[in-house]
Amino acid sequence: MFDMHEVLVGTINVLDQFIMLRQFVQDQELLGILDRQYQFILSQYNLTAECFKTGSEPSQKTATYLMKEDNQTVYGMKPSQPHKPLQSMTDINDGLISRQMLVSIKAQASMMTMASLEMTNPAVRRVLSAQIQQFVEMAFEIFLYQNKHGYYQVPQLNTQDMQNMLNAFAPAQGQPQMPPNNGSMGQQGLH
């Protein structure tokens, strides 16, 4: 009960934040993302609230969020202004707005994941679980927008560093030799 209460309040907070941020958006592309995501989250909120209240499968299926970004990440760092707290409302720009959107979506995805892991009602658990992937897509869409506009830069590793990281793991070979389970051995650690 308490976890679902937090999830639903968190969803309302995301929706409220999007409404508050909307008035400051200047880029039509960002406005389109904000409006699409708002409508999607609102529809899923209604579905989740229904499922929570009834304890049964909702009257509609959970939806799939389809982002419009091209899935192309720009790598490399370019000089930019350092981040700092706002000094006035005139400092609000699309970079800040998209960052706030991303933080909200990521926090809600985390909250939904944590709640769904221990949700005792199977219908509610399935509804939450299905929505988590949609929040991942929305967060990635915002990341791509930020990345394209230089608000979220991704460092480019040199070839050798990348190869070192890629080769840092190897598959397990054969069967592991498991220690015997003789019952009393595990009890010794509890005292």
JSON list of C-alpha atoms in Angstrom, two decimals:
[
{"chain": "A", "resi": 1, "resn": "MET", "atom": "CA", "xyz": [0.00, 0.00, 0.00]},
{"chain": "A", "resi": 2, "resn": "PHE", "atom": "CA", "xyz": [2.68, 2.47, 1.00]},
{"chain": "A", "resi": 3, "resn": "ASP", "atom": "CA", "xyz": [4.91, 1.73, -2.00]},
{"chain": "A", "resi": 4, "resn": "MET", "atom": "CA", "xyz": [2.03, 2.19, -4.43]},
{"chain": "A", "resi": 5, "resn": "HIS", "atom": "CA", "xyz": [1.05, 5.41, -2.68]},
{"chain": "A", "resi": 6, "resn": "GLU", "atom": "CA", "xyz": [4.61, 6.66, -3.24]},
{"chain": "A", "resi": 7, "resn": "VAL", "atom": "CA", "xyz": [4.60, 5.53, -6.88]},
{"chain": "A", "resi": 8, "resn": "LEU", "atom": "CA", "xyz": [1.33, 7.33, -7.62]},
{"chain": "A", "resi": 9, "resn": "VAL", "atom": "CA", "xyz": [2.39, 10.49, -5.78]},
{"chain": "A", "resi": 10, "resn": "GLY", "atom": "CA", "xyz": [5.72, 10.33, -7.64]},
{"chain": "A", "resi": 11, "resn": "THR", "atom": "CA", "xyz": [3.90, 10.09, -10.96]},
{"chain": "A", "resi": 12, "resn": "ILE", "atom": "CA", "xyz": [1.77, 13.11, -10.03]},
{"chain": "A", "resi": 13, "resn": "ASN", "atom": "CA", "xyz": [4.98, 14.99, -9.17]},
{"chain": "A", "resi": 14, "resn": "VAL", "atom": "CA", "xyz": [6.45, 14.20, -12.61]},
{"chain": "A", "resi": 15, "resn": "LEU", "atom": "CA", "xyz": [3.25, 15.40, -14.30]},
{"chain": "A", "resi": 16, "resn": "ASP", "atom": "CA", "xyz": [3.15, 18.56, -12.16]},
{"chain": "A", "resi": 17, "resn": "GLN", "atom": "CA", "xyz": [6.80, 19.31, -12.88]},
{"chain": "A", "resi": 18, "resn": "PHE", "atom": "CA", "xyz": [6.22, 18.95, -16.63]},
{"chain": "A", "resi": 19, "resn": "ILE", "atom": "CA", "xyz": [3.30, 21.42, -16.40]},
{"chain": "A", "resi": 20, "resn": "MET", "atom": "CA", "xyz": [5.46, 23.91, -14.48]},
{"chain": "A", "resi": 21, "resn": "LEU", "atom": "CA", "xyz": [8.40, 23.57, -16.88]},
{"chain": "A", "resi": 22, "resn": "ARG", "atom": "CA", "xyz": [6.29, 23.82, -20.04]},
{"chain": "A", "resi": 23, "resn": "GLN", "atom": "CA", "xyz": [5.90, 27.61, -19.86]},
{"chain": "A", "resi": 24, "resn": "PHE", "atom": "CA", "xyz": [9.67, 28.08, -20.10]},
{"chain": "A", "resi": 25, "resn": "VAL", "atom": "CA", "xyz": [10.38, 25.79, -23.08]},
{"chain": "A", "resi": 26, "resn": "GLN", "atom": "CA", "xyz": [11.69, 27.64, -26.13]},
{"chain": "A", "resi": 27, "resn": "ASP", "atom": "CA", "xyz": [12.66, 24.79, -28.48]},
{"chain": "A", "resi": 28, "resn": "GLN", "atom": "CA", "xyz": [9.68, 23.27, -30.32]},
{"chain": "A", "resi": 29, "resn": "GLU", "atom": "CA", "xyz": [11.42, 19.89, -30.41]},
{"chain": "A", "resi": 30, "resn": "LEU", "atom": "CA", "xyz": [11.71, 19.85, -26.61]},
{"chain": "A", "resi": 31, "resn": "LEU", "atom": "CA", "xyz": [8.11, 21.03, -26.30]},
{"chain": "A", "resi": 32, "resn": "GLY", "atom": "CA", "xyz": [7.03, 18.09, -28.47]},
{"chain": "A", "resi": 33, "resn": "ILE", "atom": "CA", "xyz": [8.93, 15.65, -26.25]},
{"chain": "A", "resi": 34, "resn": "LEU", "atom": "CA", "xyz": [7.49, 17.19, -23.08]},
{"chain": "A", "resi": 35, "resn": "ASP", "atom": "CA", "xyz": [3.91, 17.11, -24.41]},
{"chain": "A", "resi": 36, "resn": "ARG", "atom": "CA", "xyz": [4.17, 13.52, -25.75]},
{"chain": "A", "resi": 37, "resn": "GLN", "atom": "CA", "xyz": [5.69, 12.27, -22.53]},
{"chain": "A", "resi": 38, "resn": "TYR", "atom": "CA", "xyz": [3.13, 14.15, -20.41]},
{"chain": "A", "resi": 39, "resn": "GLN", "atom": "CA", "xyz": [0.22, 12.58, -22.29]},
{"chain": "A", "resi": 40, "resn": "PHE", "atom": "CA", "xyz": [1.76, 9.13, -22.08]},
{"chain": "A", "resi": 41, "resn": "ILE", "atom": "CA", "xyz": [2.53, 9.37, -18.35]},
{"chain": "A", "resi": 42, "resn": "LEU", "atom": "CA", "xyz": [-0.97, 10.72, -17.65]},
{"chain": "A", "resi": 43, "resn": "SER", "atom": "CA", "xyz": [-2.60, 7.78, -19.45]},
{"chain": "A", "resi": 44, "resn": "GLN", "atom": "CA", "xyz": [-0.42, 5.31, -17.55]},
{"chain": "A", "resi": 45, "resn": "TYR", "atom": "CA", "xyz": [-1.12, 7.10, -14.26]},
{"chain": "A", "resi": 46, "resn": "ASN", "atom": "CA", "xyz": [-4.87, 6.63, -14.80]},
{"chain": "A", "resi": 47, "resn": "LEU", "atom": "CA", "xyz": [-4.34, 2.96, -15.64]},
{"chain": "A", "resi": 48, "resn": "THR", "atom": "CA", "xyz": [-2.12, 2.40, -12.58]},
{"chain": "A", "resi": 49, "resn": "ALA", "atom": "CA", "xyz": [-4.51, 4.21, -10.23]},
{"chain": "A", "resi": 50, "resn": "GLU", "atom": "CA", "xyz": [-7.38, 2.06, -11.53]},
{"chain": "A", "resi": 51, "resn": "CYS", "atom": "CA", "xyz": [-5.41, -1.15, -11.07]},
{"chain": "A", "resi": 52, "resn": "PHE", "atom": "CA", "xyz": [-4.31, -0.11, -7.57]},
{"chain": "A", "resi": 53, "resn": "LYS", "atom": "CA", "xyz": [-7.85, 0.76, -6.51]},
{"chain": "A", "resi": 54, "resn": "THR", "atom": "CA", "xyz": [-9.50, -2.39, -7.89]},
{"chain": "A", "resi": 55, "resn": "GLY", "atom": "CA", "xyz": [-6.64, -4.83, -7.32]},
{"chain": "A", "resi": 56, "resn": "SER", "atom": "CA", "xyz": [-7.46, -6.29, -10.74]},
{"chain": "A", "resi": 57, "resn": "GLU", "atom": "CA", "xyz": [-6.11, -6.05, -14.26]},
{"chain": "A", "resi": 58, "resn": "PRO", "atom": "CA", "xyz": [-6.85, -2.56, -15.64]},
{"chain": "A", "resi": 59, "resn": "SER", "atom": "CA", "xyz": [-9.53, -2.02, -18.27]},
{"chain": "A", "resi": 60, "resn": "GLN", "atom": "CA", "xyz": [-6.81, -1.20, -20.85]},
{"chain": "A", "resi": 61, "resn": "LYS", "atom": "CA", "xyz": [-3.39, -2.67, -21.55]},
{"chain": "A", "resi": 62, "resn": "THR", "atom": "CA", "xyz": [-0.27, -0.74, -20.66]},
{"chain": "A", "resi": 63, "resn": "ALA", "atom": "CA", "xyz": [0.96, 1.22, -23.66]},
{"chain": "A", "resi": 64, "resn": "THR", "atom": "CA", "xyz": [4.32, 1.35, -25.40]},
{"chain": "A", "resi": 65, "resn": "TYR", "atom": "CA", "xyz": [6.11, 4.69, -25.59]},
{"chain": "A", "resi": 66, "resn": "LEU", "atom": "CA", "xyz": [7.67, 5.33, -28.98]},
{"chain": "A", "resi": 67, "resn": "MET", "atom": "CA", "xyz": [10.30, 8.04, -28.99]},
{"chain": "A", "resi": 68, "resn": "LYS", "atom": "CA", "xyz": [10.89, 10.15, -32.08]},
{"chain": "A", "resi": 69, "resn": "GLU", "atom": "CA", "xyz": [14.62, 10.74, -31.58]},
{"chain": "A", "resi": 70, "resn": "ASP", "atom": "CA", "xyz": [16.98, 9.08, -34.06]},
{"chain": "A", "resi": 71, "resn": "ASN", "atom": "CA", "xyz": [18.96, 7.05, -31.48]},
{"chain": "A", "resi": 72, "resn": "GLN", "atom": "CA", "xyz": [22.26, 8.64, -32.52]},
{"chain": "A", "resi": 73, "resn": "THR", "atom": "CA", "xyz": [24.64, 9.56, -29.67]},
{"chain": "A", "resi": 74, "resn": "VAL", "atom": "CA", "xyz": [27.29, 12.23, -30.23]},
{"chain": "A", "resi": 75, "resn": "TYR", "atom": "CA", "xyz": [30.60, 11.34, -28.57]},
{"chain": "A", "resi": 76, "resn": "GLY", "atom": "CA", "xyz": [33.32, 13.76, -27.52]},
{"chain": "A", "resi": 77, "resn": "MET", "atom": "CA", "xyz": [33.65, 16.72, -25.22]},
{"chain": "A", "resi": 78, "resn": "LYS", "atom": "CA", "xyz": [33.46, 20.34, -26.34]},
{"chain": "A", "resi": 79, "resn": "PRO", "atom": "CA", "xyz": [34.21, 23.36, -24.15]},
{"chain": "A", "resi": 80, "resn": "SER", "atom": "CA", "xyz": [31.09, 24.62, -22.40]},
{"chain": "A", "resi": 81, "resn": "GLN", "atom": "CA", "xyz": [30.07, 26.87, -19.54]},
{"chain": "A", "resi": 82, "resn": "PRO", "atom": "CA", "xyz": [30.34, 25.29, -16.08]},
{"chain": "A", "resi": 83, "resn": "HIS", "atom": "CA", "xyz": [27.09, 24.35, -14.35]},
{"chain": "A", "resi": 84, "resn": "LYS", "atom": "CA", "xyz": [25.98, 26.51, -11.44]},
{"chain": "A", "resi": 85, "resn": "PRO", "atom": "CA", "xyz": [22.76, 27.19, -9.53]},
{"chain": "A", "resi": 86, "resn": "LEU", "atom": "CA", "xyz": [20.22, 29.56, -11.05]},
{"chain": "A", "resi": 87, "resn": "GLN", "atom": "CA", "xyz": [20.70, 33.21, -10.20]},
{"chain": "A", "resi": 88, "resn": "SER", "atom": "CA", "xyz": [17.28, 34.28, -11.51]},
{"chain": "A", "resi": 89, "resn": "MET", "atom": "CA", "xyz": [14.31, 33.00, -13.47]},
{"chain": "A", "resi": 90, "resn": "THR", "atom": "CA", "xyz": [15.85, 34.45, -16.64]},
{"chain": "A", "resi": 91, "resn": "ASP", "atom": "CA", "xyz": [18.57, 31.78, -16.39]},
{"chain": "A", "resi": 92, "resn": "ILE", "atom": "CA", "xyz": [16.05, 29.03, -17.18]},
{"chain": "A", "resi": 93, "resn": "ASN", "atom": "CA", "xyz": [16.78, 27.52, -20.59]},
{"chain": "A", "resi": 94, "resn": "ASP", "atom": "CA", "xyz": [16.07, 24.35, -22.54]},
{"chain": "A", "resi": 95, "resn": "GLY", "atom": "CA", "xyz": [19.19, 22.67, -21.15]},
{"chain": "A", "resi": 96, "resn": "LEU", "atom": "CA", "xyz": [17.98, 23.14, -17.59]},
{"chain": "A", "resi": 97, "resn": "ILE", "atom": "CA", "xyz": [14.41, 22.14, -18.47]},
{"chain": "A", "resi": 98, "resn": "SER", "atom": "CA", "xyz": [15.50, 18.94, -20.21]},
{"chain": "A", "resi": 99, "resn": "ARG", "atom": "CA", "xyz": [17.80, 18.13, -17.27]},
{"chain": "A", "resi": 100, "resn": "GLN", "atom": "CA", "xyz": [14.90, 18.51, -14.83]},
{"chain": "A", "resi": 101, "resn": "MET", "atom": "CA", "xyz": [12.76, 16.31, -17.05]},
{"chain": "A", "resi": 102, "resn": "LEU", "atom": "CA", "xyz": [15.45, 13.63, -17.15]},
{"chain": "A", "resi": 103, "resn": "VAL", "atom": "CA", "xyz": [15.99, 13.70, -13.38]},
{"chain": "A", "resi": 104, "resn": "SER", "atom": "CA", "xyz": [12.23, 13.35, -12.79]},
{"chain": "A", "resi": 105, "resn": "ILE", "atom": "CA", "xyz": [11.82, 10.44, -15.22]},
{"chain": "A", "resi": 106, "resn": "LYS", "atom": "CA", "xyz": [14.88, 8.61, -13.87]},
{"chain": "A", "resi": 107, "resn": "ALA", "atom": "CA", "xyz": [13.76, 9.02, -10.25]},
{"chain": "A", "resi": 108, "resn": "GLN", "atom": "CA", "xyz": [10.28, 7.72, -11.09]},
{"chain": "A", "resi": 109, "resn": "ALA", "atom": "CA", "xyz": [11.70, 4.74, -12.99]},
{"chain": "A", "resi": 110, "resn": "SER", "atom": "CA", "xyz": [13.81, 3.86, -9.94]},
{"chain": "A", "resi": 111, "resn": "MET", "atom": "CA", "xyz": [10.85, 4.21, -7.59]},
{"chain": "A", "resi": 112, "resn": "MET", "atom": "CA", "xyz": [8.64, 2.05, -9.82]},
{"chain": "A", "resi": 113, "resn": "THR", "atom": "CA", "xyz": [11.36, -0.60, -10.06]},
{"chain": "A", "resi": 114, "resn": "MET", "atom": "CA", "xyz": [11.86, -0.76, -6.29]},
{"chain": "A", "resi": 115, "resn": "ALA", "atom": "CA", "xyz": [8.10, -0.94, -5.65]},
{"chain": "A", "resi": 116, "resn": "SER", "atom": "CA", "xyz": [7.45, -3.58, -8.30]},
{"chain": "A", "resi": 117, "resn": "LEU", "atom": "CA", "xyz": [10.06, -5.96, -6.86]},
{"chain": "A", "resi": 118, "resn": "GLU", "atom": "CA", "xyz": [8.01, -6.50, -3.70]},
{"chain": "A", "resi": 119, "resn": "MET", "atom": "CA", "xyz": [4.49, -5.84, -4.98]},
{"chain": "A", "resi": 120, "resn": "THR", "atom": "CA", "xyz": [2.24, -8.54, -3.53]},
{"chain": "A", "resi": 121, "resn": "ASN", "atom": "CA", "xyz": [-0.65, -7.96, -5.98]},
{"chain": "A", "resi": 122, "resn": "PRO", "atom": "CA", "xyz": [0.31, -9.68, -9.28]},
{"chain": "A", "resi": 123, "resn": "ALA", "atom": "CA", "xyz": [-1.86, -7.40, -11.45]},
{"chain": "A", "resi": 124, "resn": "VAL", "atom": "CA", "xyz": [-0.34, -4.24, -9.98]},
{"chain": "A", "resi": 125, "resn": "ARG", "atom": "CA", "xyz": [3.16, -5.75, -10.19]},
{"chain": "A", "resi": 126, "resn": "ARG", "atom": "CA", "xyz": [2.69, -6.50, -13.91]},
{"chain": "A", "resi": 127, "resn": "VAL", "atom": "CA", "xyz": [1.34, -3.01, -14.61]},
{"chain": "A", "resi": 128, "resn": "LEU", "atom": "CA", "xyz": [4.31, -1.38, -12.87]},
{"chain": "A", "resi": 129, "resn": "SER", "atom": "CA", "xyz": [6.82, -3.73, -14.47]},
{"chain": "A", "resi": 130, "resn": "ALA", "atom": "CA", "xyz": [5.47, -3.00, -17.94]},
{"chain": "A", "resi": 131, "resn": "GLN", "atom": "CA", "xyz": [5.76, 0.75, -17.36]},
{"chain": "A", "resi": 132, "resn": "ILE", "atom": "CA", "xyz": [9.39, 0.67, -16.23]},
{"chain": "A", "resi": 133, "resn": "GLN", "atom": "CA", "xyz": [10.63, -0.03, -19.77]},
{"chain": "A", "resi": 134, "resn": "GLN", "atom": "CA", "xyz": [8.55, 2.89, -21.03]},
{"chain": "A", "resi": 135, "resn": "PHE", "atom": "CA", "xyz": [10.20, 5.22, -18.52]},
{"chain": "A", "resi": 136, "resn": "VAL", "atom": "CA", "xyz": [13.58, 3.94, -19.72]},
{"chain": "A", "resi": 137, "resn": "GLU", "atom": "CA", "xyz": [12.61, 4.91, -23.28]},
{"chain": "A", "resi": 138, "resn": "MET", "atom": "CA", "xyz": [11.42, 8.35, -22.19]},
{"chain": "A", "resi": 139, "resn": "ALA", "atom": "CA", "xyz": [14.65, 8.97, -20.25]},
{"chain": "A", "resi": 140, "resn": "PHE", "atom": "CA", "xyz": [16.71, 7.88, -23.24]},
{"chain": "A", "resi": 141, "resn": "GLU", "atom": "CA", "xyz": [14.74, 10.19, -25.53]},
{"chain": "A", "resi": 142, "resn": "ILE", "atom": "CA", "xyz": [15.52, 13.13, -23.24]},
{"chain": "A", "resi": 143, "resn": "PHE", "atom": "CA", "xyz": [19.19, 12.06, -23.04]},
{"chain": "A", "resi": 144, "resn": "LEU", "atom": "CA", "xyz": [19.38, 11.99, -26.85]},
{"chain": "A", "resi": 145, "resn": "TYR", "atom": "CA", "xyz": [17.83, 15.47, -27.06]},
{"chain": "A", "resi": 146, "resn": "GLN", "atom": "CA", "xyz": [20.32, 16.79, -24.49]},
{"chain": "A", "resi": 147, "resn": "ASN", "atom": "CA", "xyz": [23.24, 15.05, -26.18]},
{"chain": "A", "resi": 148, "resn": "LYS", "atom": "CA", "xyz": [22.33, 16.42, -29.62]},
{"chain": "A", "resi": 149, "resn": "HIS", "atom": "CA", "xyz": [22.21, 19.98, -28.25]},
{"chain": "A", "resi": 150, "resn": "GLY", "atom": "CA", "xyz": [25.42, 19.68, -26.20]},
{"chain": "A", "resi": 151, "resn": "TYR", "atom": "CA", "xyz": [23.67, 19.70, -22.80]},
{"chain": "A", "resi": 152, "resn": "TYR", "atom": "CA", "xyz": [24.78, 16.13, -22.00]},
{"chain": "A", "resi": 153, "resn": "GLN", "atom": "CA", "xyz": [28.20, 15.37, -23.42]},
{"chain": "A", "resi": 154, "resn": "VAL", "atom": "CA", "xyz": [29.61, 11.85, -23.57]},
{"chain": "A", "resi": 155, "resn": "PRO", "atom": "CA", "xyz": [33.40, 11.46, -23.46]},
{"chain": "A", "resi": 156, "resn": "GLN", "atom": "CA", "xyz": [35.01, 9.43, -26.23]},
{"chain": "A", "resi": 157, "resn": "LEU", "atom": "CA", "xyz": [37.49, 6.85, -25.00]},
{"chain": "A", "resi": 158, "resn": "ASN", "atom": "CA", "xyz": [40.61, 6.23, -27.01]},
{"chain": "A", "resi": 159, "resn": "THR", "atom": "CA", "xyz": [40.71, 2.88, -28.84]},
{"chain": "A", "resi": 160, "resn": "GLN", "atom": "CA", "xyz": [43.10, 1.18, -26.39]},
{"chain": "A", "resi": 161, "resn": "ASP", "atom": "CA", "xyz": [41.09, 2.20, -23.29]},
{"chain": "A", "resi": 162, "resn": "MET", "atom": "CA", "xyz": [37.89, 1.00, -24.95]},
{"chain": "A", "resi": 163, "resn": "GLN", "atom": "CA", "xyz": [39.46, -2.34, -25.84]},
{"chain": "A", "resi": 164, "resn": "ASN", "atom": "CA", "xyz": [40.79, -2.73, -22.30]},
{"chain": "A", "resi": 165, "resn": "MET", "atom": "CA", "xyz": [37.30, -2.21, -20.89]},
{"chain": "A", "resi": 166, "resn": "LEU", "atom": "CA", "xyz": [35.67, -4.52, -23.43]},
{"chain": "A", "resi": 167, "resn": "ASN", "atom": "CA", "xyz": [38.19, -7.26, -22.64]},
{"chain": "A", "resi": 168, "resn": "ALA", "atom": "CA", "xyz": [37.94, -6.85, -18.85]},
{"chain": "A", "resi": 169, "resn": "PHE", "atom": "CA", "xyz": [35.44, -9.74, -18.54]},
{"chain": "A", "resi": 170, "resn": "ALA", "atom": "CA", "xyz": [35.55, -13.34, -19.65]},
{"chain": "A", "resi": 171, "resn": "PRO", "atom": "CA", "xyz": [32.88, -16.05, -19.66]},
{"chain": "A", "resi": 172, "resn": "ALA", "atom": "CA", "xyz": [32.91, -18.58, -16.84]},
{"chain": "A", "resi": 173, "resn": "GLN", "atom": "CA", "xyz": [34.35, -21.93, -17.93]},
{"chain": "A", "resi": 174, "resn": "GLY", "atom": "CA", "xyz": [32.99, -25.29, -16.81]},
{"chain": "A", "resi": 175, "resn": "GLN", "atom": "CA", "xyz": [31.04, -26.00, -13.67]},
{"chain": "A", "resi": 176, "resn": "PRO", "atom": "CA", "xyz": [31.97, -24.18, -10.45]},
{"chain": "A", "resi": 177, "resn": "GLN", "atom": "CA", "xyz": [32.96, -26.35, -7.52]},
{"chain": "A", "resi": 178, "resn": "MET", "atom": "CA", "xyz": [30.29, -25.56, -4.97]},
{"chain": "A", "resi": 179, "resn": "PRO", "atom": "CA", "xyz": [31.10, -26.14, -1.29]},
{"chain": "A", "resi": 180, "resn": "PRO", "atom": "CA", "xyz": [29.01, -28.86, 0.35]},
{"chain": "A", "resi": 181, "resn": "ASN", "atom": "CA", "xyz": [25.90, -27.83, 2.20]},
{"chain": "A", "resi": 182, "resn": "ASN", "atom": "CA", "xyz": [25.99, -29.58, 5.52]},
{"chain": "A", "resi": 183, "resn": "GLY", "atom": "CA", "xyz": [23.51, -27.31, 7.31]},
{"chain": "A", "resi": 184, "resn": "SER", "atom": "CA", "xyz": [25.47, -26.55, 10.46]},
{"chain": "A", "resi": 185, "resn": "MET", "atom": "CA", "xyz": [28.26, -24.67, 8.71]},
{"chain": "A", "resi": 186, "resn": "GLY", "atom": "CA", "xyz": [25.86, -21.86, 7.72]},
{"chain": "A", "resi": 187, "resn": "GLN", "atom": "CA", "xyz": [24.55, -21.59, 11.27]},
{"chain": "A", "resi": 188, "resn": "GLN", "atom": "CA", "xyz": [27.98, -20.77, 12.70]},
{"chain": "A", "resi": 189, "resn": "GLY", "atom": "CA", "xyz": [28.02, -17.40, 10.97]},
{"chain": "A", "resi": 190, "resn": "LEU", "atom": "CA", "xyz": [24.73, -16.37, 12.55]},
{"chain": "A", "resi": 191, "resn": "HIS", "atom": "CA", "xyz": [25.93, -16.36, 16.18]}
]
